[in-house]
Amino acid sequence: IAGMKNVRQRQFWIHDYLSVCPGYNLLRNDIVFCGAPAAGSQACGICVYGAGRADLLARTGKLFAGRSFEVVAPSDSAMAIWRASSSYPVGESSVRPHRTPDAAKRPERRGDDGVVRIAFLGYLTMQKGWNVFVGLLDRVFGSDGYRFYVLGKENPDDERVEWIKVTLNGADNSGMVSAVAENGIDYVICWSLCPETFSF
């Protein structure tokens, strides 16, 4: 790339694991975390992403070859998984979280009325644990003392849950924190099928 020779600092940001596998969440066949076994291994070969992995590693390897990147991850766990899953030559590395919780800004929780409030936060996908939440809902709904919520942009269209629309924007990213407190949520189902690189 023209001008790359004069670049003083090169950073490679680990948003997800696309640099080590076409299955960017490292979910074997989109079902279970695989831990990124060796490309070409039997464990990799039984996955729908296995066939394209060698090509991806070769292309990404060319990017790293002859260049010194500082690899930056949003969490210690993401950095550890990426390092264990790749063999690219790396210069420095660092962890830079997107945010740090500010306890001073924590909103007051609504009073206790004896009802146990259980919520699912965010996108309604299996990868994020939506099926686990629905399974709990199927088993417990109708029992006294429980109320179920979904906090996020998507309406679950399920009369058993109360949907609280929550959207984040650049001006205020604390909307979910406030919604959890304002609705007196006691428990949150956060059951990702894979180790998230970060989680708000």
PDB file of C-alpha atoms in Angstrom:
ATOM      1  CA  ILE A   1       0.000   0.000   0.000  1.00  0.00           C
ATOM      2  CA  ALA A   2       1.428   3.364  -0.972  1.00  0.00           C
ATOM      3  CA  GLY A   3       2.800   5.281   1.982  1.00  0.00           C
ATOM      4  CA  MET A   4       2.860   2.289   4.363  1.00  0.00           C
ATOM      5  CA  LYS A   5       6.650   2.477   4.689  1.00  0.00           C
ATOM      6  CA  ASN A   6       6.401   5.813   6.498  1.00  0.00           C
ATOM      7  CA  VAL A   7       3.753   4.711   9.000  1.00  0.00           C
ATOM      8  CA  ARG A   8       5.250   4.931  12.478  1.00  0.00           C
ATOM      9  CA  GLN A   9       2.700   2.858  14.353  1.00  0.00           C
ATOM     10  CA  ARG A  10       0.528   0.020  13.102  1.00  0.00           C
ATOM     11  CA  GLN A  11      -2.269  -1.301  15.265  1.00  0.00           C
ATOM     12  CA  PHE A  12      -4.338  -4.413  14.694  1.00  0.00           C
ATOM     13  CA  TRP A  13      -7.650  -4.272  16.567  1.00  0.00           C
ATOM     14  CA  ILE A  14      -9.259  -7.533  17.704  1.00  0.00           C
ATOM     15  CA  HIS A  15     -12.976  -6.814  17.448  1.00  0.00           C
ATOM     16  CA  ASP A  16     -13.727 -10.519  16.952  1.00  0.00           C
ATOM     17  CA  TYR A  17     -11.773 -13.588  15.826  1.00  0.00           C
ATOM     18  CA  LEU A  18     -12.099 -13.153  12.056  1.00  0.00           C
ATOM     19  CA  SER A  19      -8.318 -12.951  11.738  1.00  0.00           C
ATOM     20  CA  VAL A  20      -8.003 -16.593  12.878  1.00  0.00           C
ATOM     21  CA  CYS A  21     -11.156 -18.160  11.400  1.00  0.00           C
ATOM     22  CA  PRO A  22     -13.970 -17.270   8.965  1.00  0.00           C
ATOM     23  CA  GLY A  23     -16.287 -18.240  11.826  1.00  0.00           C
ATOM     24  CA  TYR A  24     -15.568 -14.988  13.635  1.00  0.00           C
ATOM     25  CA  ASN A  25     -17.044 -16.181  16.957  1.00  0.00           C
ATOM     26  CA  LEU A  26     -15.162 -19.499  16.911  1.00  0.00           C
ATOM     27  CA  LEU A  27     -18.426 -21.422  17.090  1.00  0.00           C
ATOM     28  CA  ARG A  28     -18.107 -24.833  15.405  1.00  0.00           C
ATOM     29  CA  ASN A  29     -20.967 -24.990  12.920  1.00  0.00           C
ATOM     30  CA  ASP A  30     -22.436 -21.950  14.721  1.00  0.00           C
ATOM     31  CA  ILE A  31     -23.332 -24.144  17.698  1.00  0.00           C
ATOM     32  CA  VAL A  32     -20.473 -24.702  20.170  1.00  0.00           C
ATOM     33  CA  PHE A  33     -17.209 -22.910  20.997  1.00  0.00           C
ATOM     34  CA  CYS A  34     -14.304 -24.720  19.340  1.00  0.00           C
ATOM     35  CA  GLY A  35     -11.254 -22.985  20.796  1.00  0.00           C
ATOM     36  CA  ALA A  36      -9.768 -22.640  17.278  1.00  0.00           C
ATOM     37  CA  PRO A  37      -8.075 -26.015  16.810  1.00  0.00           C
ATOM     38  CA  ALA A  38      -5.203 -26.288  14.336  1.00  0.00           C
ATOM     39  CA  ALA A  39      -6.200 -25.543  10.758  1.00  0.00           C
ATOM     40  CA  GLY A  40      -6.420 -28.781   8.815  1.00  0.00           C
ATOM     41  CA  SER A  41      -7.096 -30.838  11.926  1.00  0.00           C
ATOM     42  CA  GLN A  42     -10.043 -33.210  12.079  1.00  0.00           C
ATOM     43  CA  ALA A  43     -11.684 -30.943  14.653  1.00  0.00           C
ATOM     44  CA  CYS A  44     -11.440 -28.042  12.221  1.00  0.00           C
ATOM     45  CA  GLY A  45     -12.447 -30.166   9.233  1.00  0.00           C
ATOM     46  CA  ILE A  46     -15.865 -31.075  10.616  1.00  0.00           C
ATOM     47  CA  CYS A  47     -16.850 -27.407  10.750  1.00  0.00           C
ATOM     48  CA  VAL A  48     -18.473 -25.442   7.936  1.00  0.00           C
ATOM     49  CA  TYR A  49     -15.731 -22.825   8.331  1.00  0.00           C
ATOM     50  CA  GLY A  50     -12.831 -25.295   8.182  1.00  0.00           C
ATOM     51  CA  ALA A  51     -12.471 -25.302   4.407  1.00  0.00           C
ATOM     52  CA  GLY A  52     -11.810 -21.560   4.204  1.00  0.00           C
ATOM     53  CA  ARG A  53      -9.607 -21.286   7.253  1.00  0.00           C
ATOM     54  CA  ALA A  54      -6.220 -22.141   5.679  1.00  0.00           C
ATOM     55  CA  ASP A  55      -6.719 -19.477   3.009  1.00  0.00           C
ATOM     56  CA  LEU A  56      -7.735 -16.894   5.607  1.00  0.00           C
ATOM     57  CA  LEU A  57      -4.672 -17.656   7.765  1.00  0.00           C
ATOM     58  CA  ALA A  58      -2.374 -17.385   4.737  1.00  0.00           C
ATOM     59  CA  ARG A  59      -3.843 -14.033   3.660  1.00  0.00           C
ATOM     60  CA  THR A  60      -3.755 -12.602   7.182  1.00  0.00           C
ATOM     61  CA  GLY A  61      -0.228 -13.944   7.617  1.00  0.00           C
ATOM     62  CA  LYS A  62       0.855 -11.884   4.596  1.00  0.00           C
ATOM     63  CA  LEU A  63      -0.541  -8.787   6.285  1.00  0.00           C
ATOM     64  CA  PHE A  64       1.581  -9.439   9.371  1.00  0.00           C
ATOM     65  CA  ALA A  65       4.711 -10.525   7.483  1.00  0.00           C
ATOM     66  CA  GLY A  66       7.407  -7.872   7.506  1.00  0.00           C
ATOM     67  CA  ARG A  67       5.301  -5.434   9.511  1.00  0.00           C
ATOM     68  CA  SER A  68       5.335  -4.815  13.219  1.00  0.00           C
ATOM     69  CA  PHE A  69       1.809  -4.502  14.544  1.00  0.00           C
ATOM     70  CA  GLU A  70       0.749  -3.572  18.027  1.00  0.00           C
ATOM     71  CA  VAL A  71      -2.143  -5.950  18.638  1.00  0.00           C
ATOM     72  CA  VAL A  72      -4.916  -4.315  20.650  1.00  0.00           C
ATOM     73  CA  ALA A  73      -7.831  -6.165  22.269  1.00  0.00           C
ATOM     74  CA  PRO A  74     -10.831  -4.948  24.269  1.00  0.00           C
ATOM     75  CA  SER A  75     -10.316  -7.533  27.056  1.00  0.00           C
ATOM     76  CA  ASP A  76      -7.671  -9.788  28.577  1.00  0.00           C
ATOM     77  CA  SER A  77      -9.670 -12.888  27.641  1.00  0.00           C
ATOM     78  CA  ALA A  78      -9.921 -11.811  23.978  1.00  0.00           C
ATOM     79  CA  MET A  79      -6.175 -11.250  23.852  1.00  0.00           C
ATOM     80  CA  ALA A  80      -5.476 -14.667  25.409  1.00  0.00           C
ATOM     81  CA  ILE A  81      -7.765 -16.500  22.959  1.00  0.00           C
ATOM     82  CA  TRP A  82      -6.356 -14.636  19.967  1.00  0.00           C
ATOM     83  CA  ARG A  83      -2.747 -15.331  20.977  1.00  0.00           C
ATOM     84  CA  ALA A  84      -3.488 -19.034  21.552  1.00  0.00           C
ATOM     85  CA  SER A  85      -5.276 -19.245  18.182  1.00  0.00           C
ATOM     86  CA  SER A  86      -2.729 -17.512  15.990  1.00  0.00           C
ATOM     87  CA  SER A  87       0.958 -17.657  15.171  1.00  0.00           C
ATOM     88  CA  TYR A  88       1.347 -14.274  13.521  1.00  0.00           C
ATOM     89  CA  PRO A  89       4.494 -12.321  14.403  1.00  0.00           C
ATOM     90  CA  VAL A  90       3.416  -9.693  16.911  1.00  0.00           C
ATOM     91  CA  GLY A  91       5.317  -6.695  18.213  1.00  0.00           C
ATOM     92  CA  GLU A  92       3.669  -5.155  21.238  1.00  0.00           C
ATOM     93  CA  SER A  93       0.225  -5.949  22.547  1.00  0.00           C
ATOM     94  CA  SER A  94      -2.154  -4.119  24.824  1.00  0.00           C
ATOM     95  CA  VAL A  95      -5.654  -4.353  26.255  1.00  0.00           C
ATOM     96  CA  ARG A  96      -7.895  -1.299  25.998  1.00  0.00           C
ATOM     97  CA  PRO A  97     -11.451  -1.762  27.243  1.00  0.00           C
ATOM     98  CA  HIS A  98     -14.180   0.179  25.479  1.00  0.00           C
ATOM     99  CA  ARG A  99     -15.424   1.528  28.791  1.00  0.00           C
ATOM    100  CA  THR A 100     -14.830   1.325  32.490  1.00  0.00           C
ATOM    101  CA  PRO A 101     -17.907   1.278  34.741  1.00  0.00           C
ATOM    102  CA  ASP A 102     -18.332   4.431  36.777  1.00  0.00           C
ATOM    103  CA  ALA A 103     -19.804   3.500  40.149  1.00  0.00           C
ATOM    104  CA  ALA A 104     -20.454   7.155  40.909  1.00  0.00           C
ATOM    105  CA  LYS A 105     -22.974   7.323  38.051  1.00  0.00           C
ATOM    106  CA  ARG A 106     -24.849   4.161  39.003  1.00  0.00           C
ATOM    107  CA  PRO A 107     -28.594   4.911  39.110  1.00  0.00           C
ATOM    108  CA  GLU A 108     -30.761   4.069  42.091  1.00  0.00           C
ATOM    109  CA  ARG A 109     -32.544   0.753  41.938  1.00  0.00           C
ATOM    110  CA  ARG A 110     -36.323   0.743  42.212  1.00  0.00           C
ATOM    111  CA  GLY A 111     -37.779  -0.495  45.493  1.00  0.00           C
ATOM    112  CA  ASP A 112     -38.287  -4.176  46.293  1.00  0.00           C
ATOM    113  CA  ASP A 113     -41.837  -5.553  46.067  1.00  0.00           C
ATOM    114  CA  GLY A 114     -40.973  -9.243  46.416  1.00  0.00           C
ATOM    115  CA  VAL A 115     -41.188  -9.993  42.686  1.00  0.00           C
ATOM    116  CA  VAL A 116     -38.103 -11.565  41.100  1.00  0.00           C
ATOM    117  CA  ARG A 117     -37.375  -9.761  37.836  1.00  0.00           C
ATOM    118  CA  ILE A 118     -35.365 -11.654  35.216  1.00  0.00           C
ATOM    119  CA  ALA A 119     -34.169  -9.943  32.050  1.00  0.00           C
ATOM    120  CA  PHE A 120     -32.487 -10.702  28.780  1.00  0.00           C
ATOM    121  CA  LEU A 121     -30.358  -7.851  27.443  1.00  0.00           C
ATOM    122  CA  GLY A 122     -29.509  -7.082  23.835  1.00  0.00           C
ATOM    123  CA  TYR A 123     -29.834  -9.026  20.592  1.00  0.00           C
ATOM    124  CA  LEU A 124     -32.254 -11.963  20.510  1.00  0.00           C
ATOM    125  CA  THR A 125     -29.848 -14.520  19.048  1.00  0.00           C
ATOM    126  CA  MET A 126     -28.867 -18.027  20.072  1.00  0.00           C
ATOM    127  CA  GLN A 127     -25.235 -16.921  20.185  1.00  0.00           C
ATOM    128  CA  LYS A 128     -26.146 -14.445  22.940  1.00  0.00           C
ATOM    129  CA  GLY A 129     -28.187 -16.995  24.908  1.00  0.00           C
ATOM    130  CA  TRP A 130     -31.713 -16.146  23.767  1.00  0.00           C
ATOM    131  CA  ASN A 131     -32.626 -19.848  23.628  1.00  0.00           C
ATOM    132  CA  VAL A 132     -31.548 -20.243  27.280  1.00  0.00           C
ATOM    133  CA  PHE A 133     -33.785 -17.342  28.296  1.00  0.00           C
ATOM    134  CA  VAL A 134     -36.742 -18.785  26.367  1.00  0.00           C
ATOM    135  CA  GLY A 135     -36.117 -22.189  27.962  1.00  0.00           C
ATOM    136  CA  LEU A 136     -36.255 -20.610  31.422  1.00  0.00           C
ATOM    137  CA  LEU A 137     -39.377 -18.719  30.438  1.00  0.00           C
ATOM    138  CA  ASP A 138     -41.026 -21.959  29.277  1.00  0.00           C
ATOM    139  CA  ARG A 139     -40.257 -23.669  32.593  1.00  0.00           C
ATOM    140  CA  VAL A 140     -41.016 -20.890  35.057  1.00  0.00           C
ATOM    141  CA  PHE A 141     -43.603 -18.607  33.467  1.00  0.00           C
ATOM    142  CA  GLY A 142     -46.852 -18.707  35.396  1.00  0.00           C
ATOM    143  CA  SER A 143     -45.158 -19.365  38.736  1.00  0.00           C
ATOM    144  CA  ASP A 144     -45.918 -16.772  41.362  1.00  0.00           C
ATOM    145  CA  GLY A 145     -43.291 -14.162  42.075  1.00  0.00           C
ATOM    146  CA  TYR A 146     -41.510 -13.972  38.689  1.00  0.00           C
ATOM    147  CA  ARG A 147     -41.617 -11.353  35.980  1.00  0.00           C
ATOM    148  CA  PHE A 148     -39.666 -11.464  32.712  1.00  0.00           C
ATOM    149  CA  TYR A 149     -38.229  -8.614  30.676  1.00  0.00           C
ATOM    150  CA  VAL A 150     -36.341  -8.032  27.448  1.00  0.00           C
ATOM    151  CA  LEU A 151     -34.239  -4.884  27.325  1.00  0.00           C
ATOM    152  CA  GLY A 152     -32.984  -3.931  23.879  1.00  0.00           C
ATOM    153  CA  LYS A 153     -33.883  -2.723  20.401  1.00  0.00           C
ATOM    154  CA  GLU A 154     -35.727  -5.850  19.264  1.00  0.00           C
ATOM    155  CA  ASN A 155     -39.295  -6.576  20.315  1.00  0.00           C
ATOM    156  CA  PRO A 156     -39.524 -10.303  21.175  1.00  0.00           C
ATOM    157  CA  ASP A 157     -43.245 -10.300  20.348  1.00  0.00           C
ATOM    158  CA  ASP A 158     -43.950 -12.592  23.283  1.00  0.00           C
ATOM    159  CA  GLU A 159     -46.799 -11.723  25.650  1.00  0.00           C
ATOM    160  CA  ARG A 160     -44.982 -13.448  28.523  1.00  0.00           C
ATOM    161  CA  VAL A 161     -42.309 -10.756  28.655  1.00  0.00           C
ATOM    162  CA  GLU A 162     -42.321  -7.010  29.050  1.00  0.00           C
ATOM    163  CA  TRP A 163     -40.226  -5.334  26.373  1.00  0.00           C
ATOM    164  CA  ILE A 164     -38.312  -2.233  27.382  1.00  0.00           C
ATOM    165  CA  LYS A 165     -36.874  -0.539  24.302  1.00  0.00           C
ATOM    166  CA  VAL A 166     -33.274   0.449  24.925  1.00  0.00           C
ATOM    167  CA  THR A 167     -31.034   2.022  22.310  1.00  0.00           C
ATOM    168  CA  LEU A 168     -27.573   3.442  22.769  1.00  0.00           C
ATOM    169  CA  ASN A 169     -26.089   6.466  21.070  1.00  0.00           C
ATOM    170  CA  GLY A 170     -22.839   8.356  21.117  1.00  0.00           C
ATOM    171  CA  ALA A 171     -24.172  10.989  23.492  1.00  0.00           C
ATOM    172  CA  ASP A 172     -25.242   8.566  26.237  1.00  0.00           C
ATOM    173  CA  ASN A 173     -24.083   4.960  26.389  1.00  0.00           C
ATOM    174  CA  SER A 174     -25.519   4.267  29.835  1.00  0.00           C
ATOM    175  CA  GLY A 175     -29.082   3.552  28.691  1.00  0.00           C
ATOM    176  CA  MET A 176     -28.923  -0.180  29.440  1.00  0.00           C
ATOM    177  CA  VAL A 177     -27.456   0.374  32.909  1.00  0.00           C
ATOM    178  CA  SER A 178     -30.228   2.864  33.685  1.00  0.00           C
ATOM    179  CA  ALA A 179     -32.950   0.570  32.292  1.00  0.00           C
ATOM    180  CA  VAL A 180     -31.762  -2.351  34.453  1.00  0.00           C
ATOM    181  CA  ALA A 181     -31.854  -0.176  37.577  1.00  0.00           C
ATOM    182  CA  GLU A 182     -35.101   1.642  36.786  1.00  0.00           C
ATOM    183  CA  ASN A 183     -36.948  -1.632  36.179  1.00  0.00           C
ATOM    184  CA  GLY A 184     -35.579  -3.259  39.326  1.00  0.00           C
ATOM    185  CA  ILE A 185     -34.002  -6.177  37.463  1.00  0.00           C
ATOM    186  CA  ASP A 186     -32.710  -8.829  39.862  1.00  0.00           C
ATOM    187  CA  TYR A 187     -31.116 -11.286  37.431  1.00  0.00           C
ATOM    188  CA  VAL A 188     -29.808 -10.978  33.893  1.00  0.00           C
ATOM    189  CA  ILE A 189     -29.401 -13.898  31.496  1.00  0.00           C
ATOM    190  CA  CYS A 190     -26.085 -13.292  29.737  1.00  0.00           C
ATOM    191  CA  TRP A 191     -25.371 -16.750  28.358  1.00  0.00           C
ATOM    192  CA  SER A 192     -23.165 -16.305  25.321  1.00  0.00           C
ATOM    193  CA  LEU A 193     -22.197 -19.541  23.577  1.00  0.00           C
ATOM    194  CA  CYS A 194     -18.667 -18.289  23.065  1.00  0.00           C
ATOM    195  CA  PRO A 195     -16.258 -16.089  25.004  1.00  0.00           C
ATOM    196  CA  GLU A 196     -17.165 -12.571  23.921  1.00  0.00           C
ATOM    197  CA  THR A 197     -14.278 -10.291  23.016  1.00  0.00           C
ATOM    198  CA  PHE A 198     -16.096  -7.670  25.084  1.00  0.00           C
ATOM    199  CA  SER A 199     -19.489  -7.207  26.653  1.00  0.00           C
ATOM    200  CA  PHE A 200     -21.279  -4.080  27.759  1.00  0.00           C
TER     201      PHE A 200
END
